[in-house]
Amino acid sequence: MASADAASFRSSDSSASTSSSSSGPLFRSPPSRPRLPASRRRPSPSLRGQPSMRGPQIIIAGAPGVGKGTQCDFIKQQYGVIHLSTGDILRAAVNEGTELGNKAKEYMEAGDLVPDDLIIAIVVTRLQQGDCVEEGWLLDGFPRTKSQAEALKEAGIQADKFLLLEAPDQLIIDRVVYRRTDPATGKIYNLKTNPPGPEVDGSKLIQRSDDTEDTIRVRLQKFKDNCDEILGCYQDILVRIDGAEEPSTVFKKIQDAMETVQV
């Protein structure tokens, strides 16, 4: 079965990581709080059959522009987990020439969608590798469908928390539509909430071609449809977080949620 969602791996992951920056300057480091100590991690079988300490296992989801990329950076720094998007996992499998990666490459080179079951197999294989088991993982934007969520469960992949960042549609639209990038420095501004200073030549700022209101409304609706489909699979670990607040406040709520994780 081919999933239309699979096609987005070639483009959506890169946009997701930048959309969060439009709400204002990024905080260079999250509020200081120690990583989960090894003494709180419970043993987990390693690939060699020896007991090892399991790291946190987190799924994070949020509409484009909600600030997910910023929070992923904070989570990586604070908890030392491996940040994984489906696009990154797929590209790595192809580049490494794994058996599953070679199968995916055949579909991609033919211009076809990668079948959903193959994508799931690639994701599950990555999550079961030793570094993910021992350090923990942050799965970004996957699963997107109920069948993907059920497949992860059947494979024994169980997250500790499902973090859902939420914000009003109009706020997200403003974050995306008013986003501009300085091609010389790479710095991202928002003409409403974080405009460039007088030293910046505004005429040279670039707006991405897909940062339009029509496009973001379509992406928002698609995200909502997909999200509604999978939330029922994660009600027991679901944490809803207001992504409209300042990044440091959002991350504090993530830290509070993680306090209950016993790993």
CSV table of N, CA and C in Angstrom, one decimal, residues 127-248:
chain,number,residue,atom,x,y,z
A,127,LEU,N,14.7,2.7,15.2
A,127,LEU,CA,14.5,2.8,16.6
A,127,LEU,C,15.0,1.7,17.5
A,128,GLN,N,15.2,0.5,16.9
A,128,GLN,CA,15.7,-0.6,17.6
A,128,GLN,C,17.2,-0.7,17.6
A,129,GLN,N,17.9,0.2,17.0
A,129,GLN,CA,19.3,0.2,17.0
A,129,GLN,C,19.9,0.6,18.3
A,130,GLY,N,21.1,0.2,18.6
A,130,GLY,CA,21.6,0.4,20.0
A,130,GLY,C,21.7,1.8,20.5
A,131,ASP,N,22.1,2.8,19.6
A,131,ASP,CA,22.1,4.1,20.1
A,131,ASP,C,20.8,4.7,20.5
A,132,CYS,N,19.8,4.3,19.8
A,132,CYS,CA,18.4,4.8,20.2
A,132,CYS,C,17.9,4.1,21.4
A,133,VAL,N,18.3,2.8,21.6
A,133,VAL,CA,17.8,2.1,22.8
A,133,VAL,C,18.5,2.7,24.1
A,134,GLU,N,19.8,3.0,24.0
A,134,GLU,CA,20.5,3.4,25.1
A,134,GLU,C,20.4,4.9,25.4
A,135,GLU,N,20.4,5.7,24.4
A,135,GLU,CA,20.3,7.2,24.6
A,135,GLU,C,18.9,7.7,24.6
A,136,GLY,N,18.0,6.9,24.0
A,136,GLY,CA,16.6,7.4,23.9
A,136,GLY,C,16.4,8.1,22.5
A,137,TRP,N,15.2,8.3,22.2
A,137,TRP,CA,14.9,8.9,20.9
A,137,TRP,C,13.7,9.9,21.0
A,138,LEU,N,13.8,10.9,20.0
A,138,LEU,CA,12.8,11.9,19.9
A,138,LEU,C,12.2,11.7,18.5
A,139,LEU,N,11.1,11.1,18.3
A,139,LEU,CA,10.5,10.9,17.0
A,139,LEU,C,9.6,12.0,16.6
A,140,ASP,N,10.1,12.7,15.5
A,140,ASP,CA,9.5,14.0,15.1
A,140,ASP,C,8.5,13.8,14.0
A,141,GLY,N,7.2,14.0,14.2
A,141,GLY,CA,6.2,14.0,13.2
A,141,GLY,C,5.8,12.6,12.7
A,142,PHE,N,6.1,11.6,13.4
A,142,PHE,CA,5.7,10.2,13.0
A,142,PHE,C,5.3,9.5,14.3
A,143,PRO,N,4.2,8.8,14.3
A,143,PRO,CA,3.4,8.4,13.1
A,143,PRO,C,2.4,9.5,12.8
A,144,ARG,N,2.0,9.5,11.5
A,144,ARG,CA,1.1,10.4,11.0
A,144,ARG,C,-0.3,9.8,10.8
A,145,THR,N,-0.4,8.5,10.7
A,145,THR,CA,-1.7,7.9,10.5
A,145,THR,C,-1.9,6.8,11.6
A,146,LYS,N,-3.2,6.4,11.7
A,146,LYS,CA,-3.5,5.4,12.7
A,146,LYS,C,-2.8,4.0,12.4
A,147,SER,N,-2.7,3.7,11.1
A,147,SER,CA,-2.1,2.4,10.7
A,147,SER,C,-0.6,2.5,11.1
A,148,GLN,N,0.1,3.6,11.0
A,148,GLN,CA,1.5,3.7,11.4
A,148,GLN,C,1.6,3.6,12.9
A,149,ALA,N,0.7,4.2,13.7
A,149,ALA,CA,0.7,4.1,15.1
A,149,ALA,C,0.5,2.7,15.6
A,150,GLU,N,-0.4,2.0,14.9
A,150,GLU,CA,-0.7,0.6,15.3
A,150,GLU,C,0.5,-0.3,15.0
A,151,ALA,N,1.2,0.0,13.8
A,151,ALA,CA,2.3,-0.8,13.4
A,151,ALA,C,3.5,-0.6,14.4
A,152,LEU,N,3.7,0.6,14.9
A,152,LEU,CA,4.7,0.8,15.9
A,152,LEU,C,4.4,0.0,17.2
A,153,LYS,N,3.2,0.0,17.6
A,153,LYS,CA,2.8,-0.8,18.8
A,153,LYS,C,3.0,-2.2,18.6
A,154,GLU,N,2.6,-2.8,17.4
A,154,GLU,CA,2.8,-4.2,17.1
A,154,GLU,C,4.3,-4.6,17.1
A,155,ALA,N,5.1,-3.6,16.8
A,155,ALA,CA,6.6,-3.9,16.8
A,155,ALA,C,7.2,-3.7,18.1
A,156,GLY,N,6.4,-3.3,19.1
A,156,GLY,CA,6.9,-3.2,20.5
A,156,GLY,C,7.6,-1.8,20.7
A,157,ILE,N,7.3,-0.8,19.8
A,157,ILE,CA,7.8,0.5,20.0
A,157,ILE,C,6.8,1.3,20.8
A,158,GLN,N,7.2,1.7,22.1
A,158,GLN,CA,6.3,2.4,22.9
A,158,GLN,C,6.9,3.6,23.5
A,159,ALA,N,6.3,4.8,23.2
A,159,ALA,CA,6.9,6.0,23.7
A,159,ALA,C,6.5,6.2,25.2
A,160,ASP,N,7.3,7.1,25.8
A,160,ASP,CA,7.0,7.5,27.2
A,160,ASP,C,6.0,8.6,27.2
A,161,LYS,N,6.2,9.5,26.3
A,161,LYS,CA,5.3,10.7,26.2
A,161,LYS,C,5.0,11.0,24.7
A,162,PHE,N,3.8,11.4,24.5
A,162,PHE,CA,3.4,12.0,23.2
A,162,PHE,C,3.1,13.5,23.4
A,163,LEU,N,4.1,14.3,23.0
A,163,LEU,CA,4.0,15.8,23.2
A,163,LEU,C,3.3,16.4,22.0
A,164,LEU,N,2.2,17.1,22.2
A,164,LEU,CA,1.4,17.7,21.1
A,164,LEU,C,1.4,19.2,21.4
A,165,LEU,N,2.1,20.0,20.5
A,165,LEU,CA,2.2,21.4,20.6
A,165,LEU,C,1.0,22.0,19.8
A,166,GLU,N,0.3,22.9,20.5
A,166,GLU,CA,-0.9,23.5,19.9
A,166,GLU,C,-0.9,25.0,19.9
A,167,ALA,N,-1.5,25.6,18.9
A,167,ALA,CA,-1.6,27.1,18.9
A,167,ALA,C,-2.8,27.4,18.0
A,168,PRO,N,-3.4,28.6,18.2
A,168,PRO,CA,-4.5,29.0,17.3
A,168,PRO,C,-4.0,29.1,15.8
A,169,ASP,N,-4.9,28.8,14.9
A,169,ASP,CA,-4.6,28.8,13.5
A,169,ASP,C,-4.0,30.2,13.1
A,170,GLN,N,-4.7,31.3,13.5
A,170,GLN,CA,-4.2,32.6,13.0
A,170,GLN,C,-2.8,32.9,13.5
A,171,LEU,N,-2.5,32.5,14.7
A,171,LEU,CA,-1.1,32.7,15.1
A,171,LEU,C,-0.1,32.0,14.3
A,172,ILE,N,-0.4,30.7,13.9
A,172,ILE,CA,0.5,29.9,13.1
A,172,ILE,C,0.6,30.5,11.7
A,173,ILE,N,-0.6,31.0,11.2
A,173,ILE,CA,-0.5,31.6,9.8
A,173,ILE,C,0.3,32.8,9.8
A,174,ASP,N,0.2,33.7,10.9
A,174,ASP,CA,1.0,34.9,11.0
A,174,ASP,C,2.5,34.5,11.1
A,175,ARG,N,2.8,33.5,11.8
A,175,ARG,CA,4.2,33.1,12.0
A,175,ARG,C,4.8,32.7,10.6
A,176,VAL,N,4.1,32.0,9.8
A,176,VAL,CA,4.6,31.5,8.6
A,176,VAL,C,4.5,32.6,7.5
A,177,VAL,N,3.4,33.3,7.3
A,177,VAL,CA,3.2,34.2,6.2
A,177,VAL,C,4.2,35.4,6.4
A,178,TYR,N,4.5,35.8,7.6
A,178,TYR,CA,5.3,37.0,7.8
A,178,TYR,C,6.8,36.6,8.1
A,179,ARG,N,7.1,35.4,7.8
A,179,ARG,CA,8.5,34.9,8.0
A,179,ARG,C,9.4,35.4,6.8
A,180,ARG,N,10.6,35.8,7.2
A,180,ARG,CA,11.5,36.3,6.2
A,180,ARG,C,12.9,35.8,6.6
A,181,THR,N,13.8,35.5,5.6
A,181,THR,CA,15.1,35.1,5.9
A,181,THR,C,16.1,36.0,5.2
A,182,ASP,N,17.2,36.3,6.0
A,182,ASP,CA,18.3,37.1,5.5
A,182,ASP,C,19.2,36.1,4.8
A,183,PRO,N,19.4,36.2,3.4
A,183,PRO,CA,20.2,35.3,2.7
A,183,PRO,C,21.7,35.4,3.1
A,184,ALA,N,22.1,36.5,3.6
A,184,ALA,CA,23.5,36.7,3.9
A,184,ALA,C,23.9,36.1,5.2
A,185,THR,N,23.0,36.1,6.2
A,185,THR,CA,23.3,35.6,7.5
A,185,THR,C,22.6,34.3,7.9
A,186,GLY,N,21.5,34.1,7.1
A,186,GLY,CA,20.6,32.9,7.5
A,186,GLY,C,19.7,33.2,8.6
A,187,LYS,N,19.7,34.4,9.1
A,187,LYS,CA,18.8,34.7,10.3
A,187,LYS,C,17.4,34.8,9.8
A,188,ILE,N,16.5,34.4,10.6
A,188,ILE,CA,15.1,34.4,10.3
A,188,ILE,C,14.4,35.4,11.1
A,189,TYR,N,13.6,36.2,10.5
A,189,TYR,CA,12.8,37.3,11.1
A,189,TYR,C,11.3,37.0,10.9
A,190,ASN,N,10.5,37.8,11.7
A,190,ASN,CA,9.1,37.8,11.4
A,190,ASN,C,8.7,39.3,11.4
A,191,LEU,N,8.1,39.7,10.3
A,191,LEU,CA,7.8,41.1,10.1
A,191,LEU,C,6.9,41.7,11.1
A,192,LYS,N,6.1,40.8,11.8
A,192,LYS,CA,5.1,41.3,12.8
A,192,LYS,C,5.8,41.2,14.2
A,193,THR,N,6.3,40.1,14.6
A,193,THR,CA,6.7,39.9,16.0
A,193,THR,C,8.2,40.0,16.2
A,194,ASN,N,9.0,39.9,15.1
A,194,ASN,CA,10.5,40.0,15.3
A,194,ASN,C,11.1,40.6,14.0
A,195,PRO,N,10.7,41.9,13.8
A,195,PRO,CA,11.2,42.5,12.5
A,195,PRO,C,12.7,42.8,12.6
A,196,PRO,N,13.3,42.9,11.4
A,196,PRO,CA,14.8,43.2,11.3
A,196,PRO,C,15.0,44.7,11.8
A,197,GLY,N,16.2,44.9,12.3
A,197,GLY,CA,16.6,46.2,12.7
A,197,GLY,C,16.9,47.1,11.5
A,198,PRO,N,17.2,48.4,11.8
A,198,PRO,CA,17.5,49.3,10.7
A,198,PRO,C,18.8,49.0,10.0
A,199,GLU,N,19.6,48.2,10.6
A,199,GLU,CA,20.9,47.9,9.9
A,199,GLU,C,20.7,46.8,8.8
A,200,VAL,N,19.5,46.2,8.8
A,200,VAL,CA,19.2,45.1,7.8
A,200,VAL,C,18.5,45.7,6.6
A,201,ASP,N,18.9,45.4,5.4
A,201,ASP,CA,18.3,45.8,4.2
A,201,ASP,C,17.1,44.9,4.0
A,202,GLY,N,15.9,45.4,4.3
A,202,GLY,CA,14.7,44.6,4.2
A,202,GLY,C,14.3,44.2,2.8
A,203,SER,N,14.8,44.9,1.8
A,203,SER,CA,14.5,44.6,0.4
A,203,SER,C,15.2,43.3,0.0
A,204,LYS,N,16.2,42.9,0.8
A,204,LYS,CA,16.9,41.7,0.4
A,204,LYS,C,16.5,40.4,1.2
A,205,LEU,N,15.5,40.6,2.1
A,205,LEU,CA,15.0,39.5,2.8
A,205,LEU,C,14.2,38.6,1.9
A,206,ILE,N,14.2,37.3,2.1
A,206,ILE,CA,13.6,36.3,1.2
A,206,ILE,C,12.4,35.7,1.9
A,207,GLN,N,11.3,35.5,1.2
A,207,GLN,CA,10.1,34.8,1.6
A,207,GLN,C,10.1,33.5,0.9
A,208,ARG,N,9.9,32.4,1.6
A,208,ARG,CA,9.8,31.1,0.9
A,208,ARG,C,8.6,31.0,0.0
A,209,SER,N,8.7,30.3,-1.1
A,209,SER,CA,7.6,30.3,-2.0
A,209,SER,C,6.3,29.7,-1.5
A,210,ASP,N,6.5,28.8,-0.5
A,210,ASP,CA,5.3,28.1,0.1
A,210,ASP,C,4.9,28.7,1.4
A,211,ASP,N,5.4,29.8,1.7
A,211,ASP,CA,5.0,30.5,2.9
A,211,ASP,C,3.8,31.5,2.6
A,212,THR,N,2.7,30.9,2.1
A,212,THR,CA,1.6,31.7,1.8
A,212,THR,C,0.4,31.3,2.6
A,213,GLU,N,-0.6,32.1,2.8
A,213,GLU,CA,-1.7,31.8,3.6
A,213,GLU,C,-2.5,30.6,3.1
A,214,ASP,N,-2.7,30.5,1.7
A,214,ASP,CA,-3.4,29.4,1.2
A,214,ASP,C,-2.7,28.1,1.4
A,215,THR,N,-1.4,28.1,1.3
A,215,THR,CA,-0.6,26.9,1.5
A,215,THR,C,-0.6,26.4,2.9
A,216,ILE,N,-0.4,27.4,3.8
A,216,ILE,CA,-0.4,27.0,5.2
A,216,ILE,C,-1.8,26.5,5.7
A,217,ARG,N,-2.8,27.1,5.2
A,217,ARG,CA,-4.2,26.6,5.6
A,217,ARG,C,-4.4,25.1,5.2
A,218,VAL,N,-3.9,24.8,4.0
A,218,VAL,CA,-4.0,23.4,3.5
A,218,VAL,C,-3.2,22.5,4.4
A,219,ARG,N,-2.0,22.9,4.7
A,219,ARG,CA,-1.1,22.1,5.6
A,219,ARG,C,-1.7,21.9,7.0
A,220,LEU,N,-2.3,23.0,7.5
A,220,LEU,CA,-2.9,22.9,8.8
A,220,LEU,C,-4.0,21.9,8.8
A,221,GLN,N,-4.9,22.0,7.8
A,221,GLN,CA,-6.0,21.0,7.8
A,221,GLN,C,-5.5,19.6,7.7
A,222,LYS,N,-4.5,19.4,6.9
A,222,LYS,CA,-4.0,18.0,6.7
A,222,LYS,C,-3.4,17.5,8.0
A,223,PHE,N,-2.7,18.4,8.7
A,223,PHE,CA,-2.2,18.0,10.0
A,223,PHE,C,-3.3,17.7,11.0
A,224,LYS,N,-4.3,18.5,11.0
A,224,LYS,CA,-5.4,18.2,12.0
A,224,LYS,C,-6.1,16.9,11.7
A,225,ASP,N,-6.3,16.6,10.4
A,225,ASP,CA,-7.0,15.4,10.0
A,225,ASP,C,-6.1,14.2,10.5
A,226,ASN,N,-4.8,14.2,10.2
A,226,ASN,CA,-3.9,13.2,10.6
A,226,ASN,C,-3.8,13.0,12.1
A,227,CYS,N,-3.8,14.2,12.8
A,227,CYS,CA,-3.6,14.2,14.2
A,227,CYS,C,-4.9,13.6,14.9
A,228,ASP,N,-6.0,13.9,14.4
A,228,ASP,CA,-7.3,13.4,15.0
A,228,ASP,C,-7.3,11.9,14.9
A,229,GLU,N,-6.7,11.4,13.8
A,229,GLU,CA,-6.7,9.9,13.5
A,229,GLU,C,-5.8,9.2,14.5
A,230,ILE,N,-4.7,9.7,15.0
A,230,ILE,CA,-3.8,9.0,15.8
A,230,ILE,C,-3.9,9.2,17.3
A,231,LEU,N,-4.5,10.3,17.7
A,231,LEU,CA,-4.5,10.7,19.1
A,231,LEU,C,-5.1,9.6,20.0
A,232,GLY,N,-6.1,8.9,19.5
A,232,GLY,CA,-6.7,7.8,20.3
A,232,GLY,C,-5.8,6.7,20.6
A,233,CYS,N,-4.7,6.6,19.9
A,233,CYS,CA,-3.7,5.5,20.2
A,233,CYS,C,-2.8,5.9,21.3
A,234,TYR,N,-2.8,7.2,21.7
A,234,TYR,CA,-1.8,7.7,22.7
A,234,TYR,C,-2.4,8.5,23.8
A,235,GLN,N,-3.7,8.3,24.1
A,235,GLN,CA,-4.4,9.0,25.2
A,235,GLN,C,-3.7,8.9,26.5
A,236,ASP,N,-3.1,7.7,26.8
A,236,ASP,CA,-2.5,7.5,28.1
A,236,ASP,C,-1.2,8.2,28.3
A,237,ILE,N,-0.6,8.6,27.3
A,237,ILE,CA,0.7,9.3,27.4
A,237,ILE,C,0.7,10.7,26.7
A,238,LEU,N,-0.5,11.2,26.3
A,238,LEU,CA,-0.6,12.4,25.6
A,238,LEU,C,-0.5,13.6,26.5
A,239,VAL,N,0.4,14.6,26.1
A,239,VAL,CA,0.5,15.8,26.9
A,239,VAL,C,0.3,17.0,25.9
A,240,ARG,N,-0.8,17.7,26.1
A,240,ARG,CA,-1.0,18.9,25.2
A,240,ARG,C,-0.3,20.1,25.8
A,241,ILE,N,0.4,20.8,24.9
A,241,ILE,CA,1.2,22.0,25.4
A,241,ILE,C,0.9,23.2,24.5
A,242,ASP,N,0.7,24.3,25.2
A,242,ASP,CA,0.3,25.5,24.4
A,242,ASP,C,1.6,26.1,23.8
A,243,GLY,N,1.6,25.9,22.4
A,243,GLY,CA,2.8,26.4,21.7
A,243,GLY,C,2.8,27.9,21.4
A,244,ALA,N,1.7,28.6,21.8
A,244,ALA,CA,1.6,30.0,21.6
A,244,ALA,C,2.5,30.8,22.6
A,245,GLU,N,2.9,30.2,23.6
A,245,GLU,CA,3.7,30.9,24.6
A,245,GLU,C,5.1,31.0,24.2
A,246,GLU,N,5.9,31.8,25.0
A,246,GLU,CA,7.3,31.9,24.7
A,246,GLU,C,8.0,30.6,24.7
A,247,PRO,N,9.0,30.4,23.9
A,247,PRO,CA,9.7,29.1,23.8
A,247,PRO,C,10.2,28.6,25.1
A,248,SER,N,10.7,29.4,26.0
A,248,SER,CA,11.2,29.0,27.3
A,248,SER,C,10.1,28.5,28.2
